[in-house]
Amino acid sequence: MSETEALLDRAAELDKADELGKLREQFVLDEVVYLDGNSLGALPRAVPGRVADVVQREWGRLRIRSWTESGWWTAPERIGDRIAPLVGAAAGQIVVGDSTSVNVFKAVVGVVRLAGGGRDEILVDEATFPTDGYIAESAARMTGCTLRPLAPADMPGAVGPRTAAALVNHVDYRTGRLHDLPGITAAVHEAGALAVWDLCHSAGALPVGLDEHGVDLAVGCTYKFLNGGPGSPAYLYVAERHQAAFDSPLPGWNSHAEPFGMRPGYTPADGALRGRVGTPDILSMLALEESLTVWDGVSVAAVREKSLALTDFFLECVAAYVPAGSVSSITPEVHAERGSQVALRCDGAAIVMDELIARGVVGDFRAPDVLRFGFTPLYVGFAEVERAARVLGEVLRAER
Amino acid sequence: MSETEALLDRAAELDKADELGKLREQFVLDEVVYLDGNSLGALPRAVPGRVADVVQREWGRLRIRSWTESGWWTAPERIGDRIAPLVGAAAGQIVVGDSTSVNVFKAVVGVVRLAGGGRDEILVDEATFPTDGYIAESAARMTGCTLRPLAPADMPGAVGPRTAAALVNHVDYRTGRLHDLPGITAAVHEAGALAVWDLCHSAGALPVGLDEHGVDLAVGCTYKFLNGGPGSPAYLYVAERHQAAFDSPLPGWNSHAEPFGMRPGYTPADGALRGRVGTPDILSMLALEESLTVWDGVSVAAVREKSLALTDFFLECVAAYVPAGSVSSITPEVHAERGSQVALRCDGAAIVMDELIARGVVGDFRAPDVLRFGFTPLYVGFAEVERAARVLGEVLRAER
């Protein structure tokens, strides 16, 4: 039996044993091997019908009545409660709305204010997805703080009496490294500071445990492993113990205790909805709500187990198919440090990715030399993983 | 001929002569008299098909490729350029995205920074839609300014050497009063300050003339007279002369000069797109883009002319049908001071509005005692205006 035949057999066995495999039917997919769900999740089959109903009936026929009759007004907190169990949060702590960037601003200003005076330093993940760093810099400037970029692993040793907060990515967008959320959060708390976690690349792929690990505030997008659609609204988690003192820098009317009182003075609402700002973006928000129905009855632990099996198998297939020395993985081998993607450094990575896409294997390129492959356990199968690695081997041999 | 017959005849004549009347066919409407387009515009017929295509083909089949191939990435500035002629702006000065509240924050912090040091006072419309006031208060707090609420008409006499900026609503959401944008802007400039206008209740209903009158920054929503759909994204105008110095408090990665360079340091893009923040909300944004096609070939001057004719005729019908003393208009009689709505004070206004809605006339109630009727010239006809006033008369007589 050739190595290829053996890996094909293994893939078939793994797919046969995959209890999440049936979920693939709930998505619109085709012959393309789609390994870019960590950038834009695939379309859940239920979404087009719901969106059509929202547009044609709720907007088109009920019009203004839908703000109450179709539950538009309460969507941000209702959908937040739907995301909550996926990130280990009890209900009442998450609201959906705005972009991740805007939520980073609310969160960082919010934690600086919660930390109180005398603390004027913000630690930020030095390899962060750029927007978190740019927005944290603005938040620091506007609150009289300084920003200190650090590797997350160095934060426990660096956090001190001047530190107000640490802003950390749970999974690094580039390398796929999973940072130690429980350990870093505990160390930050030990020094009297607060921890804000960006869950963009972890939510929907692995257990987060926001409540269990005492995270203070968190943000995340919904269009990656949560499959909410292009630019679907992000979310903000404010731990219940901080809600009464949470002081948003964006106190829009949707966060008012009595929004339709139209009062000149601002009185914040209680609870998670204090994180709301302006009128929620209903079409995108309700598409997201429908997309979350694919999670009904799905265990995040099972998703994590499959995710690790997928990335393990991909690394094994890459080792078998790819010419020695042509790629090197920057994704940690150790499970405890790996998210749900594999990032391979490679000469001419941009061209290699174009060629992969032309051959029906979709990942993405991240400057300067990274091939990034994301594995969404809800719809990626093992045969696809084998094929992706095999095609990568073919492309790299052709490139030589 | 009875008074009713005379008004019905007048309505028929006015509808017959209405050159914009044929546009009604482009909207999904029914037997309801919909006078709440100043809160949520009706659904343009072209939108459901476009949204279905965005969801099913662009997201569902092209997936990640749509960010370039379907023009998703450039939608904020492309749609901004589509709104531009409706508010009297040359291309390249408007980006679409985020809520009005978030854009007010960008604009107010932005003008305080543009105004430079030594100016620490922000004038704000004292009767403003509340969110502008709440957000301006936060912007003031975060930039070391104080907020001074004033009637817009008093701003020219109050603006002084300490004033950084004035934030004014073009049309008051409650009374429908149209404020003097050219005069107030000129007075603010005379004192060396900058003017930010909120166009939520004017854009799409009357000429704004942002460039002509030298407005500095402006914001507006797109779900009222622009019919973009529930919570559709708002927009930010930054006059070309201010763009190079515009320093956004929300410098998200979408506003970076090289967003996919993924650089740790922030370098702002040139032009209007410096006002972008995070990933644009594609479903809502492209629904808006499609909704704007109803404006093809429509003159804003003609819209204004019809708007005034509609509100004039409504006031005339109200005077004819409504028991004397039961309502009083708080909308200015003078055309130069009137937007595209009529607000009537009335005892028991909340109950009266419920009854109107039950009888097929949809306006809205604003606390404490205002019946608000908005007139969207693109789809409201004169026979509907007559019917609305007649039903109001019936309701008020029945209430007595």
mmCIF file of C-alpha atoms in Angstrom, chain A residues 28-30 32 34 36 39-44 47-49 51-52 54-65 67 72 98-102 105 109 113 126 129-131 133-135 138-139 141-143 173 223 227-233 247-254 256 258-267 277-285 287 291 357 362-364 366-367, chain B residues 28-30 32 34 36 39-44 47-49 51-52 54-65 67 72 98-102 105 109 113 126 129-131 133-135 138-139 141-143 173 223 227-233 247-254 256 258-267 277-285 287 291 357 362-364 366-367:
data_model
loop_
_atom_site.group_PDB
_atom_site.id
_atom_site.type_symbol
_atom_site.label_atom_id
_atom_site.label_comp_id
_atom_site.label_asym_id
_atom_site.label_seq_id
_atom_site.Cartn_x
_atom_site.Cartn_y
_atom_site.Cartn_z
ATOM 1 C CA VAL A 28 -23.522 25.329 1.741
ATOM 2 C CA LEU A 29 -20.310 23.717 0.511
ATOM 3 C CA ASP A 30 -19.052 22.275 -2.743
ATOM 4 C CA VAL A 32 -13.675 23.167 -2.856
ATOM 5 C CA TYR A 34 -12.499 25.338 2.328
ATOM 6 C CA ASP A 36 -10.526 29.663 5.386
ATOM 7 C CA SER A 39 -11.444 34.252 8.085
ATOM 8 C CA LEU A 40 -15.032 33.882 6.812
ATOM 9 C CA GLY A 41 -17.147 30.932 7.908
ATOM 10 C CA ALA A 42 -19.226 29.086 5.311
ATOM 11 C CA LEU A 43 -22.926 29.836 4.848
ATOM 12 C CA PRO A 44 -25.298 27.816 7.036
ATOM 13 C CA VAL A 47 -29.592 31.576 6.809
ATOM 14 C CA PRO A 48 -30.940 32.540 3.347
ATOM 15 C CA GLY A 49 -34.523 31.713 4.330
ATOM 16 C CA VAL A 51 -32.727 36.674 5.869
ATOM 17 C CA ALA A 52 -35.383 36.654 3.157
ATOM 18 C CA VAL A 54 -36.432 39.454 7.756
ATOM 19 C CA VAL A 55 -36.205 41.556 4.605
ATOM 20 C CA GLN A 56 -39.525 40.780 2.965
ATOM 21 C CA ARG A 57 -41.887 40.314 5.884
ATOM 22 C CA GLU A 58 -40.329 41.923 8.927
ATOM 23 C CA TRP A 59 -38.977 44.995 7.162
ATOM 24 C CA GLY A 60 -41.121 45.025 4.024
ATOM 25 C CA ARG A 61 -44.524 44.348 5.546
ATOM 26 C CA LEU A 62 -44.362 44.990 9.277
ATOM 27 C CA ARG A 63 -41.893 47.861 8.880
ATOM 28 C CA ILE A 64 -41.527 49.883 12.083
ATOM 29 C CA ARG A 65 -43.671 47.401 14.059
ATOM 30 C CA TRP A 67 -38.760 46.727 16.372
ATOM 31 C CA TRP A 72 -35.414 43.481 16.730
ATOM 32 C CA ASP A 98 -20.497 46.952 16.408
ATOM 33 C CA SER A 99 -17.183 45.700 15.044
ATOM 34 C CA THR A 100 -14.467 43.960 17.024
ATOM 35 C CA SER A 101 -12.398 47.156 16.837
ATOM 36 C CA VAL A 102 -15.157 49.250 18.384
ATOM 37 C CA PHE A 105 -12.177 50.378 22.432
ATOM 38 C CA VAL A 109 -11.234 52.116 28.133
ATOM 39 C CA ARG A 113 -11.648 52.940 34.335
ATOM 40 C CA GLU A 126 2.997 42.331 20.805
ATOM 41 C CA PHE A 129 -3.954 41.270 15.204
ATOM 42 C CA PRO A 130 -3.109 44.870 14.324
ATOM 43 C CA THR A 131 -6.450 46.501 15.012
ATOM 44 C CA GLY A 133 -2.975 47.350 19.006
ATOM 45 C CA TYR A 134 -4.087 50.438 17.098
ATOM 46 C CA ILE A 135 -7.271 50.762 19.111
ATOM 47 C CA SER A 138 -5.953 55.227 21.043
ATOM 48 C CA ALA A 139 -7.584 54.064 24.284
ATOM 49 C CA ARG A 141 -3.844 58.043 24.667
ATOM 50 C CA MET A 142 -7.365 59.034 25.672
ATOM 51 C CA THR A 143 -7.072 57.694 29.217
ATOM 52 C CA TYR A 173 -4.201 35.062 14.114
ATOM 53 C CA TYR A 223 -17.801 35.686 11.178
ATOM 54 C CA ASN A 227 -20.206 31.532 10.701
ATOM 55 C CA GLY A 228 -22.235 34.723 11.129
ATOM 56 C CA GLY A 229 -21.545 36.105 7.659
ATOM 57 C CA PRO A 230 -19.318 38.806 6.196
ATOM 58 C CA GLY A 231 -18.781 41.575 8.714
ATOM 59 C CA SER A 232 -21.428 40.197 11.062
ATOM 60 C CA PRO A 233 -21.500 42.081 14.358
ATOM 61 C CA ASP A 247 -18.317 52.963 32.291
ATOM 62 C CA SER A 248 -18.488 52.809 28.504
ATOM 63 C CA PRO A 249 -16.703 55.423 26.400
ATOM 64 C CA LEU A 250 -19.496 54.983 23.839
ATOM 65 C CA PRO A 251 -22.651 55.582 25.888
ATOM 66 C CA GLY A 252 -25.106 55.618 23.009
ATOM 67 C CA TRP A 253 -28.852 55.754 23.511
ATOM 68 C CA ASN A 254 -29.243 51.973 23.189
ATOM 69 C CA HIS A 256 -29.615 54.049 28.334
ATOM 70 C CA GLU A 258 -34.784 54.177 29.407
ATOM 71 C CA PRO A 259 -33.871 54.624 25.729
ATOM 72 C CA PHE A 260 -37.282 55.846 24.643
ATOM 73 C CA GLY A 261 -37.507 58.307 27.503
ATOM 74 C CA MET A 262 -35.388 60.540 25.232
ATOM 75 C CA ARG A 263 -33.884 62.234 28.257
ATOM 76 C CA PRO A 264 -31.073 64.754 27.964
ATOM 77 C CA GLY A 265 -29.097 63.108 30.796
ATOM 78 C CA TYR A 266 -27.451 59.723 30.466
ATOM 79 C CA THR A 267 -28.349 56.954 32.926
ATOM 80 C CA VAL A 277 -24.242 51.818 21.567
ATOM 81 C CA GLY A 278 -26.453 52.720 18.601
ATOM 82 C CA THR A 279 -29.254 51.111 16.629
ATOM 83 C CA PRO A 280 -28.405 47.463 15.955
ATOM 84 C CA ASP A 281 -27.695 46.351 12.449
ATOM 85 C CA ILE A 282 -30.668 44.052 12.036
ATOM 86 C CA LEU A 283 -30.052 42.221 8.762
ATOM 87 C CA SER A 284 -26.556 41.147 9.756
ATOM 88 C CA MET A 285 -27.562 40.487 13.336
ATOM 89 C CA ALA A 287 -28.387 36.322 9.901
ATOM 90 C CA SER A 291 -26.336 30.815 11.843
ATOM 91 C CA ILE A 357 -6.834 28.245 -4.646
ATOM 92 C CA VAL A 362 -8.722 27.608 -0.165
ATOM 93 C CA GLY A 363 -6.591 28.898 2.692
ATOM 94 C CA ASP A 364 -5.112 32.357 2.897
ATOM 95 C CA ARG A 366 -0.553 36.403 5.546
ATOM 96 C CA ALA A 367 2.430 38.649 4.924
ATOM 97 C CA VAL B 28 -43.141 47.545 -1.108
ATOM 98 C CA LEU B 29 -46.222 49.297 0.252
ATOM 99 C CA ASP B 30 -49.799 48.365 0.950
ATOM 100 C CA VAL B 32 -51.411 51.343 5.206
ATOM 101 C CA TYR B 34 -47.001 54.874 6.189
ATOM 102 C CA ASP B 36 -42.992 56.696 9.714
ATOM 103 C CA SER B 39 -37.916 56.336 11.591
ATOM 104 C CA LEU B 40 -37.619 53.336 9.239
ATOM 105 C CA GLY B 41 -37.922 53.834 5.488
ATOM 106 C CA ALA B 42 -40.027 51.387 3.476
ATOM 107 C CA LEU B 43 -38.441 48.455 1.620
ATOM 108 C CA PRO B 44 -37.321 49.209 -1.938
ATOM 109 C CA VAL B 47 -33.452 45.012 -2.178
ATOM 110 C CA PRO B 48 -34.662 41.430 -1.529
ATOM 111 C CA GLY B 49 -33.134 40.148 -4.767
ATOM 112 C CA VAL B 51 -29.670 40.574 -0.533
ATOM 113 C CA ALA B 52 -30.506 37.033 -1.657
ATOM 114 C CA VAL B 54 -25.227 38.553 -1.595
ATOM 115 C CA VAL B 55 -26.114 35.776 0.829
ATOM 116 C CA GLN B 56 -26.436 32.829 -1.539
ATOM 117 C CA ARG B 57 -23.849 33.528 -4.212
ATOM 118 C CA GLU B 58 -21.388 36.034 -2.821
ATOM 119 C CA TRP B 59 -21.182 34.567 0.665
ATOM 120 C CA GLY B 60 -22.429 31.032 0.045
ATOM 121 C CA ARG B 61 -20.494 30.195 -3.112
ATOM 122 C CA LEU B 62 -17.645 32.649 -3.506
ATOM 123 C CA ARG B 63 -17.068 32.896 0.259
ATOM 124 C CA ILE B 64 -13.781 34.640 1.067
ATOM 125 C CA ARG B 65 -13.170 35.548 -2.594
ATOM 126 C CA TRP B 67 -13.943 40.458 -0.342
ATOM 127 C CA TRP B 72 -17.027 43.977 -0.406
ATOM 128 C CA ASP B 98 -20.834 51.869 12.156
ATOM 129 C CA SER B 99 -23.817 53.458 13.869
ATOM 130 C CA THR B 100 -24.624 57.152 13.998
ATOM 131 C CA SER B 101 -23.549 57.175 17.655
ATOM 132 C CA VAL B 102 -20.108 55.765 16.849
ATOM 133 C CA PHE B 105 -17.828 60.034 18.600
ATOM 134 C CA VAL B 109 -13.249 63.956 18.989
ATOM 135 C CA ARG B 113 -8.368 67.693 17.666
ATOM 136 C CA GLU B 126 -29.825 71.321 23.650
ATOM 137 C CA PHE B 129 -31.611 63.441 19.688
ATOM 138 C CA PRO B 130 -30.268 62.085 22.976
ATOM 139 C CA THR B 131 -27.483 59.878 21.673
ATOM 140 C CA GLY B 133 -25.617 64.509 23.583
ATOM 141 C CA TYR B 134 -24.517 61.394 25.468
ATOM 142 C CA ILE B 135 -21.719 60.672 23.022
ATOM 143 C CA SER B 138 -18.131 61.247 26.510
ATOM 144 C CA ALA B 139 -16.041 62.872 23.779
ATOM 145 C CA ARG B 141 -14.731 64.077 28.952
ATOM 146 C CA MET B 142 -12.060 62.192 26.997
ATOM 147 C CA THR B 143 -10.629 65.318 25.365
ATOM 148 C CA TYR B 173 -36.157 64.781 15.499
ATOM 149 C CA TYR B 223 -32.469 53.963 7.507
ATOM 150 C CA ASN B 227 -34.475 53.608 3.124
ATOM 151 C CA GLY B 228 -31.401 51.474 3.843
ATOM 152 C CA GLY B 229 -33.151 49.038 6.175
ATOM 153 C CA PRO B 230 -33.297 48.452 9.927
ATOM 154 C CA GLY B 231 -30.052 49.553 11.561
ATOM 155 C CA SER B 232 -28.320 49.986 8.217
ATOM 156 C CA PRO B 233 -24.877 51.547 8.627
ATOM 157 C CA ASP B 247 -7.167 62.070 13.714
ATOM 158 C CA SER B 248 -9.770 59.405 14.465
ATOM 159 C CA PRO B 249 -10.237 58.130 18.011
ATOM 160 C CA LEU B 250 -11.161 54.758 16.467
ATOM 161 C CA PRO B 251 -8.180 53.976 14.225
ATOM 162 C CA GLY B 252 -9.156 50.437 13.320
ATOM 163 C CA TRP B 253 -7.274 48.383 10.773
ATOM 164 C CA ASN B 254 -9.708 49.256 7.984
ATOM 165 C CA HIS B 256 -4.793 51.862 7.828
ATOM 166 C CA GLU B 258 -1.975 49.305 4.165
ATOM 167 C CA PRO B 259 -4.540 47.183 6.023
ATOM 168 C CA PHE B 260 -3.189 43.843 4.844
ATOM 169 C CA GLY B 261 0.373 44.779 5.661
ATOM 170 C CA MET B 262 -0.571 43.748 9.226
ATOM 171 C CA ARG B 263 1.944 46.196 10.630
ATOM 172 C CA PRO B 264 2.239 46.874 14.340
ATOM 173 C CA GLY B 265 2.360 50.657 13.813
ATOM 174 C CA TYR B 266 -0.621 52.667 12.673
ATOM 175 C CA THR B 267 -0.341 54.798 9.539
ATOM 176 C CA VAL B 277 -12.849 51.338 11.659
ATOM 177 C CA GLY B 278 -13.427 47.573 11.540
ATOM 178 C CA THR B 279 -14.689 45.037 9.052
ATOM 179 C CA PRO B 280 -17.757 46.397 7.271
ATOM 180 C CA ASP B 281 -21.102 44.826 7.889
ATOM 181 C CA ILE B 282 -21.663 43.496 4.391
ATOM 182 C CA LEU B 283 -25.269 42.274 4.389
ATOM 183 C CA SER B 284 -26.634 45.532 5.747
ATOM 184 C CA MET B 285 -24.229 47.599 3.695
ATOM 185 C CA ALA B 287 -28.842 46.209 1.144
ATOM 186 C CA SER B 291 -31.783 50.805 -1.789
ATOM 187 C CA ILE B 357 -52.101 52.602 13.785
ATOM 188 C CA VAL B 362 -48.735 54.727 10.942
ATOM 189 C CA GLY B 363 -46.825 57.577 12.521
ATOM 190 C CA ASP B 364 -45.087 57.424 15.875
ATOM 191 C CA ARG B 366 -42.519 60.669 21.067
ATOM 192 C CA ALA B 367 -42.674 61.300 24.786
#
